Short mmCIF file of C-alpha atoms in Angstrom, two decimals:
data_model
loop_
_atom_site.label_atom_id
_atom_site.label_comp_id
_atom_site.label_asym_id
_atom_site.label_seq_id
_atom_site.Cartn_x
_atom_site.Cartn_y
_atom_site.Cartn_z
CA UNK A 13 -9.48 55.62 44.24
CA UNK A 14 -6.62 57.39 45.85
CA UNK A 15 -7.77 59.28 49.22
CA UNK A 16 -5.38 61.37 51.62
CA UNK A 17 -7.09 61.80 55.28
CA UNK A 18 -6.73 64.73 58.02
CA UNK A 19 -8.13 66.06 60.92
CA UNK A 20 -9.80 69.59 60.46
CA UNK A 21 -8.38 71.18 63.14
CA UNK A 22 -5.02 71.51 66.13
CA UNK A 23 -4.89 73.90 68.58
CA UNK A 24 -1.34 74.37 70.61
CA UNK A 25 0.45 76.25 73.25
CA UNK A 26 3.15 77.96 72.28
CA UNK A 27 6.82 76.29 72.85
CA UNK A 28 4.90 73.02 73.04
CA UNK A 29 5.06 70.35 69.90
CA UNK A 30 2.81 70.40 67.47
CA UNK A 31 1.67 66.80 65.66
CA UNK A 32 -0.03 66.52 62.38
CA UNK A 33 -1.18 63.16 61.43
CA UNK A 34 -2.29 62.11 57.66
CA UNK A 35 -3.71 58.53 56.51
CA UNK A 36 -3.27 57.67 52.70
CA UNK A 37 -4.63 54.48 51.01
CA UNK A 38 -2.20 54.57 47.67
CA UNK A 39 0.65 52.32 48.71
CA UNK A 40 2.72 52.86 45.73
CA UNK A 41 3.44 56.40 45.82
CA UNK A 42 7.31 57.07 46.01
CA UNK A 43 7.17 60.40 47.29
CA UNK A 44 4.94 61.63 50.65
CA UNK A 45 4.44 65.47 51.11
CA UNK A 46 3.56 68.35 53.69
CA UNK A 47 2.61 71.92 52.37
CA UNK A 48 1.90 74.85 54.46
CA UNK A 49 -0.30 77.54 53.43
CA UNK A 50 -0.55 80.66 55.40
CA UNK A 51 -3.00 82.79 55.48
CA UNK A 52 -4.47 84.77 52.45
CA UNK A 53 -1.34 82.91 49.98
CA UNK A 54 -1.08 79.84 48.27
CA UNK A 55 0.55 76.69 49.70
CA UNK A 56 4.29 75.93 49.88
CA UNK A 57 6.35 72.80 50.32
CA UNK A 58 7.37 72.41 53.80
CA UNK A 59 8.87 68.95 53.52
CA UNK A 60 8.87 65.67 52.05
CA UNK A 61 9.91 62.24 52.53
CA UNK A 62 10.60 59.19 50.67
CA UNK A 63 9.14 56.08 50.81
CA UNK A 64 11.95 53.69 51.97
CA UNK A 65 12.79 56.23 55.20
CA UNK A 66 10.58 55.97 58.17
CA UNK A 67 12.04 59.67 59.65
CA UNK A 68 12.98 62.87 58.04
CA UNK A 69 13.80 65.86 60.57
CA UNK A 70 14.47 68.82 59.65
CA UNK A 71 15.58 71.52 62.62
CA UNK A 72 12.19 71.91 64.11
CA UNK A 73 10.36 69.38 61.66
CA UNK A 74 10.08 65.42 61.76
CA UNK A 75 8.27 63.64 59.43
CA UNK A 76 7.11 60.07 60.42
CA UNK A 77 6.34 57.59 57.81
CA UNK A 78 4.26 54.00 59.03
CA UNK A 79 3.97 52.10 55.76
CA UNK A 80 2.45 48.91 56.84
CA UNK A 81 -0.27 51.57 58.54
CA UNK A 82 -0.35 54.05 55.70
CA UNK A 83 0.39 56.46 57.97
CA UNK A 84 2.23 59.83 57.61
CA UNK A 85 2.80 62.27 60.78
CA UNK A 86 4.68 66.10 60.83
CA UNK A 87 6.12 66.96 64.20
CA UNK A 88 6.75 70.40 64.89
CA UNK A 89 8.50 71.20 67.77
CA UNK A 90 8.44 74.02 70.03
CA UNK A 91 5.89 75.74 68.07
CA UNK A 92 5.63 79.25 67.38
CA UNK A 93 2.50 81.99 66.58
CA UNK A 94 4.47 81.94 62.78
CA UNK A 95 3.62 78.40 62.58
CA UNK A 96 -0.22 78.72 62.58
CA UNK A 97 -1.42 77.58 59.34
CA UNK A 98 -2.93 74.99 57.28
CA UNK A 99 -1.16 72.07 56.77
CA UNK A 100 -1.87 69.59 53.48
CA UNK A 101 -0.81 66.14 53.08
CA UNK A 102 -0.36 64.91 49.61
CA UNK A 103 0.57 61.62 47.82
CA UNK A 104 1.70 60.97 44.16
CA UNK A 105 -1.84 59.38 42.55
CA UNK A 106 -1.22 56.50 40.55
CA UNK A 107 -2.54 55.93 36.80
CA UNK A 108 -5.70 56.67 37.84
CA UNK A 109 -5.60 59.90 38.93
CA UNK A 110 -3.08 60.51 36.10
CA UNK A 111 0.17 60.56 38.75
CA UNK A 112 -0.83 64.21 40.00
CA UNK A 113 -0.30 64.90 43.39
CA UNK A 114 -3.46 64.04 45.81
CA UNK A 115 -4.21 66.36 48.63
CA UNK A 116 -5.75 65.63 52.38
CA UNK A 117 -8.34 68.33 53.34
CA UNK A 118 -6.13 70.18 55.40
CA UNK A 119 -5.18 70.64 58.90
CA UNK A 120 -5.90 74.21 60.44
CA UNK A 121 -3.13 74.42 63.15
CA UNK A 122 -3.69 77.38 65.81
CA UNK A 123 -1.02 77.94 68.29
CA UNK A 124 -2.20 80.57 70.76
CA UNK A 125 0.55 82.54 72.70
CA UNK B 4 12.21 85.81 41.86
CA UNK B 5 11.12 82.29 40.43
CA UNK B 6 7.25 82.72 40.51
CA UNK B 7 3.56 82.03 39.89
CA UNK B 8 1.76 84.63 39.19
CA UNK B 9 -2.27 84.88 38.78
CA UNK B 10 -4.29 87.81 38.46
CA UNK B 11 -6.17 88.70 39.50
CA UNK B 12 -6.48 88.33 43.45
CA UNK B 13 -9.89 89.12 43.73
CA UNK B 14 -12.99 89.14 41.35
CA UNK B 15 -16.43 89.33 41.57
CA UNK B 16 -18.69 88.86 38.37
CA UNK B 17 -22.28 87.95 37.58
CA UNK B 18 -23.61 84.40 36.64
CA UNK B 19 -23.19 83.83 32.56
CA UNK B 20 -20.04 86.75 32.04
CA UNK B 21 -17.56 85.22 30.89
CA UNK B 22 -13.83 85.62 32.52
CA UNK B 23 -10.51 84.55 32.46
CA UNK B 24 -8.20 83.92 35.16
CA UNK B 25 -4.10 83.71 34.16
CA UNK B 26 -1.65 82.52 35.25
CA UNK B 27 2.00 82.69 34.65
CA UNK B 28 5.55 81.39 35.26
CA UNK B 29 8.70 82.31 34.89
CA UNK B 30 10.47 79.15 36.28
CA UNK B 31 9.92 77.01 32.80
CA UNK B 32 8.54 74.39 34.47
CA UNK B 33 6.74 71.84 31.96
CA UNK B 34 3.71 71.03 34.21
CA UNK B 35 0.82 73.35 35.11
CA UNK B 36 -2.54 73.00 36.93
CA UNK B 37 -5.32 74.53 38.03
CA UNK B 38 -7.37 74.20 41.72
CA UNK B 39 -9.95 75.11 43.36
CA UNK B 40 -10.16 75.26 47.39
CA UNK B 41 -13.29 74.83 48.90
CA UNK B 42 -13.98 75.01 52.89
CA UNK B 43 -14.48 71.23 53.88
CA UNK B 44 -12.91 70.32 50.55
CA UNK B 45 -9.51 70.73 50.49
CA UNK B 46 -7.72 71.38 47.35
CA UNK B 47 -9.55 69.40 43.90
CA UNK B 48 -8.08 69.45 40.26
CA UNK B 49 -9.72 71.20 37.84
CA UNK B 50 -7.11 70.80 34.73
CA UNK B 51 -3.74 70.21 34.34
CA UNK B 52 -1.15 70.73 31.06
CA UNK B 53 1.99 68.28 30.95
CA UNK B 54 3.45 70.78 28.55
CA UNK B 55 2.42 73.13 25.57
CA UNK B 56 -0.11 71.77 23.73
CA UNK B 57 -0.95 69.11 26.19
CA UNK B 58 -3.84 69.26 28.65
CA UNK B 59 -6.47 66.90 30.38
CA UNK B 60 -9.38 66.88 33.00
CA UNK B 61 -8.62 66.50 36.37
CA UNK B 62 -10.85 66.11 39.02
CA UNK B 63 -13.39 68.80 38.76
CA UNK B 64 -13.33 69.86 35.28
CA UNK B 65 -17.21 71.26 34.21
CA UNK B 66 -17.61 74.77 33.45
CA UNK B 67 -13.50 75.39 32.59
CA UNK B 68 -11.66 75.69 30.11
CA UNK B 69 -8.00 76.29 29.42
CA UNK B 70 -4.96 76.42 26.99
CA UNK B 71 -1.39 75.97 26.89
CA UNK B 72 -0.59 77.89 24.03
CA UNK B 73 3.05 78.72 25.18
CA UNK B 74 4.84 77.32 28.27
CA UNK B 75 4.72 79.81 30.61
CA UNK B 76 0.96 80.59 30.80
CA UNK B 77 -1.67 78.69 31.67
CA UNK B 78 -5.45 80.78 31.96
CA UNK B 79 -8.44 79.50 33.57
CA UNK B 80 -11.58 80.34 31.36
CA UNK B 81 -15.32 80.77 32.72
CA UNK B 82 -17.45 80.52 29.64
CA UNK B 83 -20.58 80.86 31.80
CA UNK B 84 -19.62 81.27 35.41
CA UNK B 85 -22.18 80.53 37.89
CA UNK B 86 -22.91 80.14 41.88
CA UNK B 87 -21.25 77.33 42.55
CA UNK B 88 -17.99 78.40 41.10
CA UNK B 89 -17.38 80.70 43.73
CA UNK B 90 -14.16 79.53 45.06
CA UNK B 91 -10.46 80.12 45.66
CA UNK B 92 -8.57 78.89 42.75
CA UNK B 93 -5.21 78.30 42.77
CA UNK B 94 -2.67 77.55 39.78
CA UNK B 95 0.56 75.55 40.32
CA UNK B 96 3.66 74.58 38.29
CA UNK B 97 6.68 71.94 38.34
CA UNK B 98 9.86 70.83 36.60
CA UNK B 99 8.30 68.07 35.37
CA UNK B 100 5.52 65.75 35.64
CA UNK B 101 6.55 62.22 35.94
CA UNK B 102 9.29 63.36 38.53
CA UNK B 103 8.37 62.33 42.15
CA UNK B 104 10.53 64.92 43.86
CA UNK B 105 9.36 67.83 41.48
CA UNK B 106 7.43 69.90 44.06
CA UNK B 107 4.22 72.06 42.94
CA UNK B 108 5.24 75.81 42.99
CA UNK B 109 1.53 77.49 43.42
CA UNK B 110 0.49 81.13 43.19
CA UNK B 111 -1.02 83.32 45.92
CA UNK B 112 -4.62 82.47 44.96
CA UNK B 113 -7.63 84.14 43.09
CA UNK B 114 -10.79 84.34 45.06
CA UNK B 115 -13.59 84.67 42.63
CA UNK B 116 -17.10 85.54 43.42
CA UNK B 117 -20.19 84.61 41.15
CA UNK B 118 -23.45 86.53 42.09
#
């Protein structure tokens, strides 16, 4: 089936760039995503891309897309304390998983002053 | 303020008492769902409504229920809660299902505890 992988964990300086890196195994999904929960609330769409751009930036964001590696990154530069959080990448299942949206574990970002 | 809305935040029951969880929103977005976040985890499906009248098993589904009686609510019912349904749940909505750029709106989380 469909799988989205993370790593658990990034720690940061602050004013340095962060990089958040996500493997997914379900080529056809249309539609790649980063959400952002903060603590104690429920996640929120940060950014997305689609699947026939390689870069998406948005003021402090860039989001990276490999497809021949299945690879997804989010750059965050010159990080702040506000941008500690966990970050989720999802991809669009296919008719398997009924086309909902398929989450990585999480990546825990702490950027420490 | 286009919003989900659970309540409530925080509950702690006892194994067998049965409880429901809502959830509500005001956006009229046709698709709902239900998670649960566990540390190590991540996010998993419990159910999901395309819209009213129409709901299916996600990932996770034993020991839930729900209905989509109208299409702003969506509650999470416990028949028979036990241990291992202590988790955070979260319930999301979008526009639409099929859409790829119709982004999951979630709620702030209820953190339920099952002694």
């Amino acid at each position: 089936g469909e799988d989205v992988e993370q790593s658990l964990f990034l720690s940061v300086r602050e004013g340095d760039s962060s990089v958040i890196n996500c493997t997914y195994t379900d080529s056809s999904s249309t539609y790649l995503y980063w959400y952002k929960q903060e603590p104690g609330a429920g996640l929120q769409l940060l950014t997305y891309i689609f699947s026939n751009m390689d870069m998406k930036q948005d003021q402090r964001l860039t989001v990276l897309l490999n497809k021949k590696d299945k690879h997804l990154s989010l750059r965050i530069a010159d990080t702040q304390t506000g941008d500690s959080a966990i970050y989720f990448c999802a991809q669009k299942g296919d008719g398997g998983s009924q086309g909902n949206l398929i989450f990585g574990k999480g990546t825990k970002l702490s950027v420490k002053p | 303020e286009a919003q989900v809305t659970q309540n409530p935040r925080y509950l702690i029951t006892v194994t067998g008492k049965k409880l429901t969880v809502t959830c509500s929103q005001n956006m009229n977005h046709e698709y709902m769902s239900w998670y649960r976040q566990d540390p190590g985890l991540g996010l998993r499906q419990i159910y999901y409504s395309m819209n009213v009248e129409v709901t299916d098993k996600g990932d996770v589904p034993e020991g839930y229920k729900v209905s989509r009686k109208e299409k702003r609510n969506f509650p999470l019912i416990l028949e028979s809660p036990s241990p291992n349904q202590t988790s955070l749940y979260f319930c999301a909505s979008s526009p639409h299902f099929q859409g790829n750029n119709s982004p999951l709106h979630f709620g702030n989380g209820t953190r339920l505890t099952v002694t």
